[in-house]
Amino acid sequence: MDEQYSSDVPVLSAAAAEAVLDRAAQITAAGMPLAAGLRASAAECDSWRLSRGLKSIANEVERGRSLEDCLAISIRRLPPHLVGLIQAAQRSGAIAPMLVEWLQNRRAARAHWRAIVAALAYPVFSLLMAIGVYILFAVEVVPPFKQMFEEFGLRLPAMTVQFLRSCEVAPPLLAFLGVGIVATAVTTRVFGGRAGWSWLISSLPLIGNAWHWTGVAEMLRCLGLLVEQRVPLPEALRLTAGGISDAYVGGQCQALARQVEQGTSLTMSLVKLRTLPLSIVPLVHWGENHDALGLGLRSAAEMLEGRLNLRANLLGQVLPPILFITVTMAIASGAISLFLPLISLIQGLS
């Protein structure tokens, strides 16, 4: 029966699998008939994969299985971080409420990250368009001007000389830089896996800290949830490591678990590790000293989420005018550089 069930379950994406878990957990937590609720949810789904996943669990529930048994059987067909999520929920003894809150934490983390991406979308798109126009200008417009200057034997201002040199060097340099960025990203993703990819994004300017804070905030909320369920701290750290979407932060959870098992407090482990924001240390320290570690972890997560909101607002308000001024000055300097020799030529001819 186990094999029949596992063969009936479709291979779901991470988002679809999370949606299946979320709906099943919400129906169970609300005390509704699970099979009927799953079939009703399946009928409302736009995605056939999601609908099929919900129906497959409903079939097994009607055969007498519990939600816990269904999830345990389907573990091998889920993404790794969802496997950790289910194991953490099963360890708590209250699988439906745990899954609901855990997935809510994940959605909150994604919402913060989407706010950062939305704030950067317009400036990044505008910058790429400006770079494209600059390359087109350097390749198609500047060469005829340079040829004309050479034919007339004009003495060029320093500003024009520098601009012509930049138009010669910049296009191949930008192309090389673009190829290097793509190659680095592909290599990191292939050989570094999810953890390497997360580390790479965390190292980027502007968005690196926001990405890292998003993963740490999700980690803190999930760890706090397990601690409040009286799960031992080393085990809670390991379960959190497997149940969050940021694999790099998950690796840091594993390192923290090893130190805590050796008798080091979570506070001192964070200080020794130094890969997670040290600003969360005072709140974690307060939670350990007052037997309220779960509250301290949640407070630290709220602090990071407040920073994320502030960063998103700041990027959305500051970057567009800075980019507009920069592009305007670049266009003006390019036009002046090309027309200064022509003005000198016209004056000489007159």
Short mmCIF file of C-alpha atoms in Angstrom, two decimals:
data_model
loop_
_atom_site.label_atom_id
_atom_site.label_comp_id
_atom_site.label_asym_id
_atom_site.label_seq_id
_atom_site.Cartn_x
_atom_site.Cartn_y
_atom_site.Cartn_z
CA MET A 1 0.00 0.00 0.00
CA ASP A 2 2.91 2.30 0.71
CA GLU A 3 4.36 1.73 -2.71
CA GLN A 4 0.98 2.26 -4.35
CA TYR A 5 0.58 5.55 -2.53
CA SER A 6 4.06 6.80 -3.37
CA SER A 7 3.56 5.99 -7.05
CA ASP A 8 0.24 7.85 -7.12
CA VAL A 9 1.68 11.08 -5.75
CA PRO A 10 2.88 13.43 -8.50
CA VAL A 11 6.31 14.98 -8.39
CA LEU A 12 5.57 18.49 -7.12
CA SER A 13 7.61 21.65 -7.21
CA ALA A 14 8.62 23.18 -3.89
CA ALA A 15 5.85 25.79 -4.14
CA ALA A 16 3.18 23.21 -5.03
CA ALA A 17 4.33 20.85 -2.28
CA GLU A 18 4.18 23.69 0.26
CA ALA A 19 0.66 24.53 -0.91
CA VAL A 20 -0.44 20.89 -0.45
CA LEU A 21 1.02 20.78 3.07
CA ASP A 22 -0.46 24.15 3.97
CA ARG A 23 -4.00 23.29 2.87
CA ALA A 24 -3.93 19.87 4.50
CA ALA A 25 -2.62 21.32 7.77
CA GLN A 26 -5.15 24.16 7.79
CA ILE A 27 -8.05 21.75 7.25
CA THR A 28 -6.81 19.48 10.04
CA ALA A 29 -6.17 22.37 12.45
CA ALA A 30 -9.68 23.71 11.83
CA GLY A 31 -11.22 20.37 12.76
CA MET A 32 -12.86 19.89 9.35
CA PRO A 33 -13.26 16.46 7.70
CA LEU A 34 -9.87 16.07 6.09
CA ALA A 35 -10.78 14.05 2.98
CA ALA A 36 -13.75 16.25 2.08
CA GLY A 37 -11.76 19.43 2.69
CA LEU A 38 -8.87 18.22 0.53
CA ARG A 39 -11.19 17.33 -2.33
CA ALA A 40 -12.92 20.70 -2.09
CA SER A 41 -9.54 22.44 -2.20
CA ALA A 42 -8.50 20.28 -5.15
CA ALA A 43 -11.61 21.31 -7.08
CA GLU A 44 -10.74 24.98 -6.62
CA CYS A 45 -7.09 24.66 -7.71
CA ASP A 46 -5.91 26.10 -11.01
CA SER A 47 -2.81 23.86 -11.02
CA TRP A 48 -3.45 20.25 -12.03
CA ARG A 49 -0.36 19.08 -10.14
CA LEU A 50 -1.54 20.72 -6.94
CA SER A 51 -5.05 19.34 -7.46
CA ARG A 52 -3.68 15.85 -8.02
CA GLY A 53 -1.50 16.06 -4.92
CA LEU A 54 -4.47 17.05 -2.76
CA LYS A 55 -6.63 14.28 -4.24
CA SER A 56 -3.91 11.68 -3.63
CA ILE A 57 -3.77 12.57 0.07
CA ALA A 58 -7.59 12.58 0.23
CA ASN A 59 -7.64 9.06 -1.24
CA GLU A 60 -5.22 7.81 1.39
CA VAL A 61 -7.18 9.50 4.21
CA GLU A 62 -10.33 7.75 2.99
CA ARG A 63 -8.44 4.44 3.16
CA GLY A 64 -7.88 5.02 6.86
CA ARG A 65 -4.51 6.80 6.99
CA SER A 66 -3.87 9.83 9.17
CA LEU A 67 -2.31 13.03 7.84
CA GLU A 68 0.89 12.15 9.69
CA ASP A 69 1.08 8.77 7.93
CA CYS A 70 0.42 10.35 4.52
CA LEU A 71 3.16 12.91 5.00
CA ALA A 72 5.60 10.29 6.30
CA ILE A 73 5.04 8.14 3.21
CA SER A 74 5.35 11.07 0.79
CA ILE A 75 8.55 12.43 2.36
CA ARG A 76 10.81 10.89 -0.28
CA ARG A 77 8.99 12.79 -3.05
CA LEU A 78 9.29 16.23 -1.42
CA PRO A 79 12.04 18.87 -1.65
CA PRO A 80 14.70 18.50 1.09
CA HIS A 81 13.69 21.56 3.13
CA LEU A 82 10.06 20.36 3.23
CA VAL A 83 11.25 16.99 4.51
CA GLY A 84 12.93 18.80 7.38
CA LEU A 85 9.78 20.82 7.97
CA ILE A 86 7.65 17.68 8.27
CA GLN A 87 10.17 16.00 10.55
CA ALA A 88 10.20 19.08 12.79
CA ALA A 89 6.40 19.13 12.91
CA GLN A 90 6.24 15.41 13.70
CA ARG A 91 8.80 15.85 16.48
CA SER A 92 6.64 18.54 18.11
CA GLY A 93 3.64 16.23 18.40
CA ALA A 94 1.26 18.85 16.95
CA ILE A 95 1.86 18.44 13.25
CA ALA A 96 -1.02 20.49 11.82
CA PRO A 97 -0.54 23.69 13.89
CA MET A 98 3.23 23.44 13.46
CA LEU A 99 2.97 23.13 9.68
CA VAL A 100 0.57 26.08 9.48
CA GLU A 101 2.76 28.40 11.53
CA TRP A 102 5.98 27.22 9.90
CA LEU A 103 4.62 27.85 6.41
CA GLN A 104 3.28 31.23 7.52
CA ASN A 105 6.79 32.13 8.66
CA ARG A 106 8.13 31.12 5.26
CA ARG A 107 5.53 33.20 3.43
CA ALA A 108 6.40 36.19 5.61
CA ALA A 109 10.09 35.77 4.76
CA ARG A 110 9.26 35.65 1.06
CA ALA A 111 7.07 38.74 1.37
CA HIS A 112 9.97 40.69 2.86
CA TRP A 113 12.29 39.51 0.10
CA ARG A 114 9.72 40.38 -2.60
CA ALA A 115 9.52 43.90 -1.15
CA ILE A 116 13.30 44.25 -1.62
CA VAL A 117 13.08 42.90 -5.17
CA ALA A 118 10.19 45.24 -5.99
CA ALA A 119 12.19 48.21 -4.71
CA LEU A 120 15.14 47.22 -6.91
CA ALA A 121 13.21 46.20 -10.02
CA TYR A 122 12.78 49.67 -11.55
CA PRO A 123 16.33 50.92 -10.84
CA VAL A 124 17.92 47.69 -12.11
CA PHE A 125 15.79 47.65 -15.27
CA SER A 126 16.59 51.32 -15.90
CA LEU A 127 20.30 50.70 -15.35
CA LEU A 128 20.34 47.76 -17.78
CA MET A 129 18.51 49.85 -20.37
CA ALA A 130 21.00 52.68 -19.91
CA ILE A 131 23.94 50.28 -20.32
CA GLY A 132 22.35 48.87 -23.48
CA VAL A 133 21.87 52.35 -24.94
CA TYR A 134 25.44 53.28 -24.02
CA ILE A 135 26.85 50.21 -25.78
CA LEU A 136 24.75 50.91 -28.87
CA PHE A 137 25.89 54.54 -28.81
CA ALA A 138 29.55 53.55 -28.41
CA VAL A 139 29.41 51.03 -31.27
CA GLU A 140 27.23 52.87 -33.81
CA VAL A 141 27.44 56.62 -33.14
CA VAL A 142 30.90 57.38 -31.74
CA PRO A 143 33.08 55.79 -34.50
CA PRO A 144 31.88 58.20 -37.27
CA PHE A 145 32.59 61.15 -34.98
CA LYS A 146 36.07 59.81 -34.21
CA GLN A 147 36.81 59.31 -37.90
CA MET A 148 35.69 62.85 -38.68
CA PHE A 149 37.88 64.28 -35.92
CA GLU A 150 40.90 62.40 -37.29
CA GLU A 151 40.24 63.50 -40.90
CA PHE A 152 40.08 67.16 -39.89
CA GLY A 153 43.11 66.80 -37.63
CA LEU A 154 41.33 68.47 -34.75
CA ARG A 155 43.02 68.99 -31.43
CA LEU A 156 40.62 67.27 -29.06
CA PRO A 157 39.87 68.44 -25.52
CA ALA A 158 40.87 66.10 -22.71
CA MET A 159 37.22 65.45 -21.97
CA THR A 160 36.62 64.21 -25.52
CA VAL A 161 39.75 62.06 -25.51
CA GLN A 162 38.67 60.33 -22.31
CA PHE A 163 35.16 59.77 -23.63
CA LEU A 164 36.42 58.24 -26.90
CA ARG A 165 38.74 55.93 -24.98
CA SER A 166 35.93 54.82 -22.69
CA CYS A 167 33.76 54.01 -25.71
CA GLU A 168 36.53 51.80 -27.07
CA VAL A 169 37.20 49.95 -23.83
CA ALA A 170 33.75 49.78 -22.21
CA PRO A 171 31.79 47.48 -24.63
CA PRO A 172 34.24 44.52 -24.54
CA LEU A 173 34.80 45.07 -20.82
CA LEU A 174 31.06 45.00 -20.11
CA ALA A 175 30.66 41.89 -22.27
CA PHE A 176 33.51 40.15 -20.42
CA LEU A 177 32.00 41.20 -17.09
CA GLY A 178 28.58 39.85 -18.08
CA VAL A 179 30.03 36.50 -19.16
CA GLY A 180 32.03 36.34 -15.91
CA ILE A 181 28.94 36.99 -13.80
CA VAL A 182 26.93 34.29 -15.59
CA ALA A 183 29.80 31.79 -15.38
CA THR A 184 30.28 32.49 -11.66
CA ALA A 185 26.58 32.08 -10.96
CA VAL A 186 26.32 28.80 -12.91
CA THR A 187 29.50 27.37 -11.36
CA THR A 188 28.41 28.27 -7.85
CA ARG A 189 24.96 26.79 -8.35
CA VAL A 190 26.25 23.56 -9.89
CA PHE A 191 29.17 22.87 -7.56
CA GLY A 192 28.07 24.75 -4.43
CA GLY A 193 24.45 23.62 -4.43
CA ARG A 194 21.75 25.52 -2.59
CA ALA A 195 24.14 26.57 0.17
CA GLY A 196 26.69 27.97 -2.27
CA TRP A 197 24.01 29.83 -4.20
CA SER A 198 22.65 31.38 -1.02
CA TRP A 199 26.16 32.40 0.05
CA LEU A 200 26.76 34.02 -3.34
CA ILE A 201 23.58 36.11 -3.14
CA SER A 202 24.44 37.07 0.46
CA SER A 203 27.76 38.48 -0.80
CA LEU A 204 26.20 40.80 -3.39
CA PRO A 205 26.05 44.57 -2.77
CA LEU A 206 22.70 46.19 -1.97
CA ILE A 207 20.73 42.94 -1.79
CA GLY A 208 23.19 40.66 0.04
CA ASN A 209 22.34 41.76 3.56
CA ALA A 210 18.61 41.73 2.80
CA TRP A 211 18.79 38.16 1.50
CA HIS A 212 20.80 37.05 4.53
CA TRP A 213 18.50 38.80 7.01
CA THR A 214 15.49 37.15 5.35
CA GLY A 215 16.97 33.68 5.87
CA VAL A 216 18.05 34.45 9.44
CA ALA A 217 14.61 35.85 10.35
CA GLU A 218 12.95 32.68 9.04
CA MET A 219 15.45 30.59 10.99
CA LEU A 220 14.84 32.48 14.22
CA ARG A 221 11.05 32.15 13.97
CA CYS A 222 11.22 28.43 13.18
CA LEU A 223 13.75 27.79 15.95
CA GLY A 224 11.61 29.75 18.39
CA LEU A 225 8.59 27.67 17.41
CA LEU A 226 10.42 24.42 18.17
CA VAL A 227 11.88 25.75 21.43
CA GLU A 228 8.39 26.70 22.59
CA GLN A 229 7.34 23.11 21.87
CA ARG A 230 10.03 21.99 24.36
CA VAL A 231 12.23 20.39 21.71
CA PRO A 232 15.85 20.19 23.02
CA LEU A 233 17.92 23.03 21.60
CA PRO A 234 20.50 20.95 19.65
CA GLU A 235 17.73 18.91 18.03
CA ALA A 236 15.69 22.08 17.39
CA LEU A 237 18.67 23.63 15.61
CA ARG A 238 19.12 20.55 13.41
CA LEU A 239 15.43 20.38 12.58
CA THR A 240 15.44 24.09 11.76
CA ALA A 241 18.47 23.61 9.51
CA GLY A 242 16.57 21.05 7.45
CA GLY A 243 13.28 22.92 7.39
CA ILE A 244 14.22 26.40 6.15
CA SER A 245 14.66 27.47 2.55
CA ASP A 246 18.06 29.19 2.96
CA ALA A 247 20.58 26.33 2.84
CA TYR A 248 23.52 28.55 3.86
CA VAL A 249 21.76 29.67 7.05
CA GLY A 250 20.78 26.03 7.54
CA GLY A 251 24.46 25.13 7.52
CA GLN A 252 25.09 27.71 10.22
CA CYS A 253 22.31 26.09 12.28
CA GLN A 254 24.14 22.78 12.03
CA ALA A 255 27.34 24.45 13.25
CA LEU A 256 25.43 26.02 16.16
CA ALA A 257 23.95 22.63 17.04
CA ARG A 258 27.42 21.09 17.27
CA GLN A 259 28.63 23.84 19.60
CA VAL A 260 25.52 23.66 21.78
CA GLU A 261 25.96 19.89 22.11
CA GLN A 262 29.47 20.54 23.44
CA GLY A 263 28.02 22.62 26.27
CA THR A 264 28.30 26.13 24.81
CA SER A 265 25.31 28.41 25.22
CA LEU A 266 23.48 29.59 22.13
CA THR A 267 24.61 33.14 22.83
CA MET A 268 28.29 32.25 22.94
CA SER A 269 27.89 29.96 19.93
CA LEU A 270 26.53 32.89 17.91
CA VAL A 271 29.45 35.06 19.03
CA LYS A 272 32.00 32.38 18.11
CA LEU A 273 30.39 31.62 14.75
CA ARG A 274 30.15 35.27 13.62
CA THR A 275 28.36 34.36 10.38
CA LEU A 276 24.92 35.42 11.63
CA PRO A 277 24.06 39.05 12.53
CA LEU A 278 25.60 39.84 15.90
CA SER A 279 22.78 42.30 16.57
CA ILE A 280 20.54 39.35 17.50
CA VAL A 281 22.92 38.25 20.29
CA PRO A 282 21.55 40.57 23.05
CA LEU A 283 17.98 39.37 22.47
CA VAL A 284 19.05 35.71 22.43
CA HIS A 285 21.10 36.30 25.58
CA TRP A 286 18.09 37.89 27.31
CA GLY A 287 15.92 34.92 26.33
CA GLU A 288 18.40 32.40 27.72
CA ASN A 289 18.81 34.27 31.00
CA HIS A 290 15.05 34.69 31.57
CA ASP A 291 13.98 31.19 30.48
CA ALA A 292 12.16 32.74 27.51
CA LEU A 293 14.38 31.73 24.61
CA GLY A 294 11.43 31.35 22.27
CA LEU A 295 10.33 34.92 22.93
CA GLY A 296 13.88 36.18 22.54
CA LEU A 297 14.23 34.43 19.16
CA ARG A 298 10.92 35.84 17.94
CA SER A 299 11.94 39.34 19.06
CA ALA A 300 15.22 38.99 17.16
CA ALA A 301 13.29 37.93 14.06
CA GLU A 302 10.99 40.96 14.37
CA MET A 303 14.03 43.23 14.66
CA LEU A 304 15.50 41.83 11.42
CA GLU A 305 12.15 42.10 9.66
CA GLY A 306 11.95 45.74 10.72
CA ARG A 307 15.36 46.29 9.13
CA LEU A 308 14.16 44.61 5.96
CA ASN A 309 11.15 46.91 5.75
CA LEU A 310 13.38 49.92 6.32
CA ARG A 311 15.85 48.72 3.69
CA ALA A 312 13.06 48.20 1.15
CA ASN A 313 11.65 51.69 1.76
CA LEU A 314 15.11 53.25 1.59
CA LEU A 315 16.01 51.52 -1.66
CA GLY A 316 12.68 52.47 -3.21
CA GLN A 317 13.06 56.14 -2.30
CA VAL A 318 16.80 56.72 -2.79
CA LEU A 319 17.91 54.60 -5.75
CA PRO A 320 15.59 55.98 -8.50
CA PRO A 321 16.63 59.66 -8.12
CA ILE A 322 20.31 58.71 -7.78
CA LEU A 323 20.09 56.61 -10.94
CA PHE A 324 18.21 59.36 -12.80
CA ILE A 325 20.83 61.97 -11.89
CA THR A 326 23.70 59.62 -12.81
CA VAL A 327 22.24 58.72 -16.21
CA THR A 328 21.42 62.35 -16.97
CA MET A 329 24.97 63.45 -16.15
CA ALA A 330 26.42 60.63 -18.26
CA ILE A 331 24.29 61.62 -21.27
CA ALA A 332 25.16 65.28 -20.85
CA SER A 333 28.90 64.62 -20.55
CA GLY A 334 28.85 62.37 -23.62
CA ALA A 335 27.03 64.95 -25.72
CA ILE A 336 29.34 67.75 -24.58
CA SER A 337 32.43 65.59 -25.28
CA LEU A 338 31.34 64.96 -28.87
CA PHE A 339 30.19 68.49 -29.71
CA LEU A 340 33.06 70.48 -28.19
CA PRO A 341 35.43 69.68 -31.11
CA LEU A 342 32.67 70.47 -33.61
CA ILE A 343 32.16 73.87 -32.02
CA SER A 344 35.90 74.54 -32.29
CA LEU A 345 35.84 73.41 -35.95
CA ILE A 346 32.90 75.68 -36.80
CA GLN A 347 34.59 78.63 -35.13
CA GLY A 348 37.81 77.95 -37.05
CA LEU A 349 36.02 77.72 -40.38
CA SER A 350 34.11 80.93 -39.77
#
